[in-house]
Coordinates of N, CA and C in Angstrom, one line a residue:
X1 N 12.2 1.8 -6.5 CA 11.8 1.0 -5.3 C 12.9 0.9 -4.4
X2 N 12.9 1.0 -3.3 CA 13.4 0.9 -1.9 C 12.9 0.1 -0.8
X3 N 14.1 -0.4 -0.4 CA 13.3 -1.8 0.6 C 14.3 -1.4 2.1
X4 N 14.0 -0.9 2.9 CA 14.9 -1.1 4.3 C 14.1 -1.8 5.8
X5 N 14.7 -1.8 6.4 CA 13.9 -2.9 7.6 C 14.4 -1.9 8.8
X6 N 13.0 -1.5 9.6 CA 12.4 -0.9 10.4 C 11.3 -1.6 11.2
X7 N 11.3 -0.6 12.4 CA 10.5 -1.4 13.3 C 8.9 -0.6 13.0
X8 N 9.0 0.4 12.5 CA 7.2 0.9 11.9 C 7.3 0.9 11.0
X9 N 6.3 1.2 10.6 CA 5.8 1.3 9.6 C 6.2 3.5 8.6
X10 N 6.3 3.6 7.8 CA 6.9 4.9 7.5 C 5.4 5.8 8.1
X11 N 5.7 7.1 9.0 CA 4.6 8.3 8.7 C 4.2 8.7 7.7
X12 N 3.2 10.0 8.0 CA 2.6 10.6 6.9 C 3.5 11.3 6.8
X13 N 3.7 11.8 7.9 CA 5.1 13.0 7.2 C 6.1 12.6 6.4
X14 N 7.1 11.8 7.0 CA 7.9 10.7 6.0 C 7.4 10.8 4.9
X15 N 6.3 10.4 4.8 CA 5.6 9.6 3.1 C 5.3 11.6 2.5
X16 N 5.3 12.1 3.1 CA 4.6 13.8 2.3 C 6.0 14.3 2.1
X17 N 7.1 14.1 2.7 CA 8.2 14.9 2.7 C 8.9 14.1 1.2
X18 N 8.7 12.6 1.3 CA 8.7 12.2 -0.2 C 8.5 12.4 -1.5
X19 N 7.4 13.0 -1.2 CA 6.3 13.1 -2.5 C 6.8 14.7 -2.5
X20 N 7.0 15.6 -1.6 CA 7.6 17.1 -1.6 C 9.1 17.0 -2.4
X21 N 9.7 16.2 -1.9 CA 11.3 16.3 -2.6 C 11.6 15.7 -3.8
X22 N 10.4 14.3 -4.4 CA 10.6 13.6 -5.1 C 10.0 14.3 -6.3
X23 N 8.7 14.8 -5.8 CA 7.9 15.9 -6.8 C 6.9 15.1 -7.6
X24 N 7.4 13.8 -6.7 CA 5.9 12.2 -7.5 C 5.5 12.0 -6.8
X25 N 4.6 11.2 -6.6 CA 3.6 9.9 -6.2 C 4.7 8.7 -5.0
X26 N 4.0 8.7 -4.1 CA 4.7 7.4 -3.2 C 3.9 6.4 -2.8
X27 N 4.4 5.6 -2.6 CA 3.7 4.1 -2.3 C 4.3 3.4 -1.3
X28 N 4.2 3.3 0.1 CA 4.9 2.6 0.9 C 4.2 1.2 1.6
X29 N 5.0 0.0 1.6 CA 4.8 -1.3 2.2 C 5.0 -1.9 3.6
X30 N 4.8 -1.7 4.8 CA 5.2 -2.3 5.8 C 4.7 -3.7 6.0
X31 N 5.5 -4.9 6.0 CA 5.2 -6.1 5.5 C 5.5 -6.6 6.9
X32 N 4.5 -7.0 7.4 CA 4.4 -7.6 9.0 C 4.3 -9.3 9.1
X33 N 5.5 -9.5 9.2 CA 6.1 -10.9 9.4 C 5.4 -12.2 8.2
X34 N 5.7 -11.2 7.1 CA 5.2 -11.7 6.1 C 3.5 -12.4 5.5
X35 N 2.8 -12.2 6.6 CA 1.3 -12.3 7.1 C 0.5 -11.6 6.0
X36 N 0.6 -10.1 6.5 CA 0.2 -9.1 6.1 C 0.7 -7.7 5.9
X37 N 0.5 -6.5 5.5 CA 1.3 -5.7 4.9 C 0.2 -4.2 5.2
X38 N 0.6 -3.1 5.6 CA 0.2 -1.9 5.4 C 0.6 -1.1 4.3
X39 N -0.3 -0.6 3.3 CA -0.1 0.2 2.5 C -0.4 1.3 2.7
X40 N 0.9 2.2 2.5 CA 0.4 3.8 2.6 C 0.8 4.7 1.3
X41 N 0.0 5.6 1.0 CA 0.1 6.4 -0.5 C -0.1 7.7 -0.6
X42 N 0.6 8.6 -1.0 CA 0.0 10.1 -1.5 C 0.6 10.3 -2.8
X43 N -0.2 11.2 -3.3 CA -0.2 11.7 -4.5 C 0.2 12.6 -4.4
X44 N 1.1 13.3 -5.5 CA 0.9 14.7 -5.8 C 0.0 15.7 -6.2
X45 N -0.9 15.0 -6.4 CA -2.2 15.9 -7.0 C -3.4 15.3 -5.8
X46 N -2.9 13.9 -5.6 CA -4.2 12.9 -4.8 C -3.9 12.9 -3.6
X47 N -4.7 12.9 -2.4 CA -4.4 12.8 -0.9 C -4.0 11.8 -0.3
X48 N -3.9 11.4 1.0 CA -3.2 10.4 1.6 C -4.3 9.1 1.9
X49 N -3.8 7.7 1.6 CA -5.1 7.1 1.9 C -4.0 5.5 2.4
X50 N -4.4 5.1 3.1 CA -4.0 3.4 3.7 C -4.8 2.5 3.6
X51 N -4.5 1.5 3.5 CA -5.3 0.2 3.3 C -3.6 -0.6 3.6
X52 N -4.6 -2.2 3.8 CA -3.6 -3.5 4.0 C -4.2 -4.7 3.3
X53 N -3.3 -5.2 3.4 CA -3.1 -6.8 2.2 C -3.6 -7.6 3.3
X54 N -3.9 -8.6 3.0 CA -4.3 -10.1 4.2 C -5.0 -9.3 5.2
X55 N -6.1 -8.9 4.8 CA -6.9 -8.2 5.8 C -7.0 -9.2 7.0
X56 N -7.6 -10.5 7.3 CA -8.1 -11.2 8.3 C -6.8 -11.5 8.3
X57 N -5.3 -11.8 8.5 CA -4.3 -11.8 9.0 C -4.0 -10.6 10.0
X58 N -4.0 -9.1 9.2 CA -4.2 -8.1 10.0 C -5.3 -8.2 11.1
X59 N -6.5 -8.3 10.8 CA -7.6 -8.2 12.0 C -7.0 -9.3 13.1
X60 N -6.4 -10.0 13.1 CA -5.8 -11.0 14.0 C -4.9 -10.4 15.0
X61 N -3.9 -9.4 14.2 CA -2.5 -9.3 14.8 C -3.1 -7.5 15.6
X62 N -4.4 -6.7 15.1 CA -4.9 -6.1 15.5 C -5.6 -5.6 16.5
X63 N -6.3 -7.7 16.6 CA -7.0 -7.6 17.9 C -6.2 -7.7 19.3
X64 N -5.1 -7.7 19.2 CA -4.2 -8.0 20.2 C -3.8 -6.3 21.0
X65 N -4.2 -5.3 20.1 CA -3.8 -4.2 20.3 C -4.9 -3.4 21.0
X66 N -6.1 -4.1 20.3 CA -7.4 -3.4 20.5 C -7.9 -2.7 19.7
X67 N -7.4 -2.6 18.6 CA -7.8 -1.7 17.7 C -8.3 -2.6 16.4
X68 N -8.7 -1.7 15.1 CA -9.9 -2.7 14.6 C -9.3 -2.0 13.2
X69 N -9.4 -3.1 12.3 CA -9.0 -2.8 10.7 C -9.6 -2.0 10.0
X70 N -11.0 -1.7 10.1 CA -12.1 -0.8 10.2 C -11.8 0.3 10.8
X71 N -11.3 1.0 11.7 CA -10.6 2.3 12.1 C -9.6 2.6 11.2
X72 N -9.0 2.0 11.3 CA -7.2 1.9 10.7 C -7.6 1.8 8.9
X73 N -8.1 1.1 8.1 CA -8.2 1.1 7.3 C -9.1 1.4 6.2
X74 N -9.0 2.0 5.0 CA -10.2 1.9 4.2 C -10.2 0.5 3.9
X75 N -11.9 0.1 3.4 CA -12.4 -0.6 3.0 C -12.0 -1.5 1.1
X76 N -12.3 -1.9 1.4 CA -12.2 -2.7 0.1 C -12.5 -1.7 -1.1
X77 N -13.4 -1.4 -1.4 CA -14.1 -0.9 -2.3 C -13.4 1.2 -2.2
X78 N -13.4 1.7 -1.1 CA -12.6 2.6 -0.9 C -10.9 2.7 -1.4
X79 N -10.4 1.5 -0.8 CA -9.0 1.3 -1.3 C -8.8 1.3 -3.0
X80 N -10.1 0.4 -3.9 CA -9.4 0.1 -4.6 C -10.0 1.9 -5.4
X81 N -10.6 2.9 -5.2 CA -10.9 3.8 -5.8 C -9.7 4.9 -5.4
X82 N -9.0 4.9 -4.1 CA -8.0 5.6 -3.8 C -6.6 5.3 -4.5
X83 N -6.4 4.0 -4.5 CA -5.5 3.4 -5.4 C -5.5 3.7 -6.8
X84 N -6.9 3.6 -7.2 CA -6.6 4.2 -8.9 C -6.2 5.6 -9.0
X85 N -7.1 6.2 -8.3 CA -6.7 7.7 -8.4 C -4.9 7.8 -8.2
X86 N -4.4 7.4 -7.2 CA -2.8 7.8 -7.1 C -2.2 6.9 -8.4
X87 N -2.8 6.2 -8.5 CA -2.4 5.2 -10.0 C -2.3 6.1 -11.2
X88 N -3.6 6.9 -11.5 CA -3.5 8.2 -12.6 C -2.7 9.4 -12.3
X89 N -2.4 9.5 -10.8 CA -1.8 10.9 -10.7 C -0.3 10.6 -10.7
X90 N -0.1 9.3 -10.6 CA 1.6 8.5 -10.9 C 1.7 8.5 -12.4
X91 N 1.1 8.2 -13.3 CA 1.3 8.6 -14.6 C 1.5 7.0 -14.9
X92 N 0.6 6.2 -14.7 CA 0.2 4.8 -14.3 C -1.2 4.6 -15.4
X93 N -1.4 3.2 -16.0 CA -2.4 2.8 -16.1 C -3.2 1.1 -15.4
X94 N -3.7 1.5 -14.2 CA -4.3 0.6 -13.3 C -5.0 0.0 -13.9
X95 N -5.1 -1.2 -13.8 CA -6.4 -2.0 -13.8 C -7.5 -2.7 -12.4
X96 N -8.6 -1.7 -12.2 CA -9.4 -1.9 -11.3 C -9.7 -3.3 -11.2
X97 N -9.9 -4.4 -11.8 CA -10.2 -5.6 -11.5 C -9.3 -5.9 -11.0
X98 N -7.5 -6.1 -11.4 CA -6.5 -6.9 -10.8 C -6.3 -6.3 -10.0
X99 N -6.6 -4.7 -9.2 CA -6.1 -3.9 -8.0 C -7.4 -4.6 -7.1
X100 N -8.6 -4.8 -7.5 CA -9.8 -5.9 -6.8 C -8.9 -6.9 -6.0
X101 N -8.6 -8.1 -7.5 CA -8.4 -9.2 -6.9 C -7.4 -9.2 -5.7
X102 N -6.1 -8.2 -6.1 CA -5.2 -8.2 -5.3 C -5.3 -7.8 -3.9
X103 N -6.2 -6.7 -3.6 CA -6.5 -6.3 -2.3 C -7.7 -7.2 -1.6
X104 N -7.9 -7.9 -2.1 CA -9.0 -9.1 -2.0 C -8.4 -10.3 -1.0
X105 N -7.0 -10.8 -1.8 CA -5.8 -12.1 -1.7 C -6.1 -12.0 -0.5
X106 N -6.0 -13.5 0.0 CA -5.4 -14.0 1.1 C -3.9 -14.6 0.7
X107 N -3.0 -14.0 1.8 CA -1.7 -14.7 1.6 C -1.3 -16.4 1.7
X108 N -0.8 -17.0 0.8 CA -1.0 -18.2 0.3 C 0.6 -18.7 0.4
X109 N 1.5 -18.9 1.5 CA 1.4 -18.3 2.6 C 2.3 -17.1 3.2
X110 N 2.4 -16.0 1.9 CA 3.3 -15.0 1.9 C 2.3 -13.7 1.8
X111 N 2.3 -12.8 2.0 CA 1.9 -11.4 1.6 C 2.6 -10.7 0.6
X112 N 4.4 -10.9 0.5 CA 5.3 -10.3 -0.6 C 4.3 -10.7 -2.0
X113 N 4.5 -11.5 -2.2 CA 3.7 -11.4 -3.7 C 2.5 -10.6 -3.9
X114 N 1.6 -10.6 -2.9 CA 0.2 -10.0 -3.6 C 0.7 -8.8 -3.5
X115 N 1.8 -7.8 -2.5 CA 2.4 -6.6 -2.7 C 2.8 -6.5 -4.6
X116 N 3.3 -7.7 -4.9 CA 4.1 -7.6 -6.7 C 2.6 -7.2 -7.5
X117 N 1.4 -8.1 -7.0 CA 0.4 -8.3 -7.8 C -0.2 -6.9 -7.2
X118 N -0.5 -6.4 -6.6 CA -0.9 -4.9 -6.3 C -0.4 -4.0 -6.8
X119 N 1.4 -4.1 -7.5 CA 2.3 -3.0 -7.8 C 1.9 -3.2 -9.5
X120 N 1.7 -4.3 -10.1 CA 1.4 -4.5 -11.3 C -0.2 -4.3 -11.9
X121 N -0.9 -4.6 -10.5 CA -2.5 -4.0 -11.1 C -2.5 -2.0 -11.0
X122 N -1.2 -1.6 -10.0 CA -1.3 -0.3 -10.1 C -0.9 -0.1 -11.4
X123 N -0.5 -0.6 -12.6 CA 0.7 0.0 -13.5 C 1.8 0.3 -13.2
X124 N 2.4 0.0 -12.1 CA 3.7 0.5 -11.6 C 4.7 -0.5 -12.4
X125 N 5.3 0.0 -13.4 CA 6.5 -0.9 -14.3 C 7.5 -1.5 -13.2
X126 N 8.0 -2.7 -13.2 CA 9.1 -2.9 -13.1 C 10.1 -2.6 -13.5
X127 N 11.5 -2.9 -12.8 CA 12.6 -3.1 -13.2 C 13.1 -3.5 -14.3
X128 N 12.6 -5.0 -14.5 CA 12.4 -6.2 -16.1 C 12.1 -5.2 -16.6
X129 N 10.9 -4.8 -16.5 CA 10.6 -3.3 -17.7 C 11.2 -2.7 -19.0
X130 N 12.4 -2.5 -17.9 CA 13.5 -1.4 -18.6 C 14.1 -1.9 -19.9

């Protein structure tokens, strides 16, 4: 895991040049003033897919742009089937209900956490782990 502070969010490219050098699975967070969060993903085997956390936080900070979370993002039900799949091709065992609830959350009043709760319904070990 890597955390640095930027004014975007990472590209596709970015995120494919990753997964090209790393020869894994990537998973990137852009965490928007702790509100809400963009997730972006590709697999090695799996394609590229985005979704975001605090959806109606997003749809807020969206409408300002003019653009619509519905363009920009898969759906609920899309996310959490794109999610599993990079979840298996990570060498991960996901649980579809807690990758549900978590892309579900409303931030209470943070987004970092349901990012923890989304990294743990992907299977993604922690640190503690080790």
């Amino acid at each position: 895991m890597w955390a640095i502070d930027r004014e975007d969010p990472i590209s596709e490219n970015e995120l494919s040049m990753t997964v090209e050098r790393s020869e894994a699975p990537a998973l990137c967070a852009y965490v928007m003033d702790s509100d809400c969060a963009v997730i972006e993903a590709l697999g090695v085997r799996t394609g590229f897919w985005r979704t975001c956390l605090g959806r109606e936080s997003m749809t807020a900070c969206m409408t300002e742009s003019g653009e619509t979370v519905g363009a920009w993002f898969l759906s609920a039900d899309e996310s959490v089937r794109a999610a599993l799949d990079w979840a298996r091709d990570a060498g991960c065992d996901p649980s579809e209900s807690r990758l549900a609830e978590a892309l579900a959350a409303v931030p209470d009043p943070f987004v970092e956490p349901i990012f923890v709760a989304m990294l743990e319904a992907l299977g993604v070990r922690s640190v503690s782990d080790d």
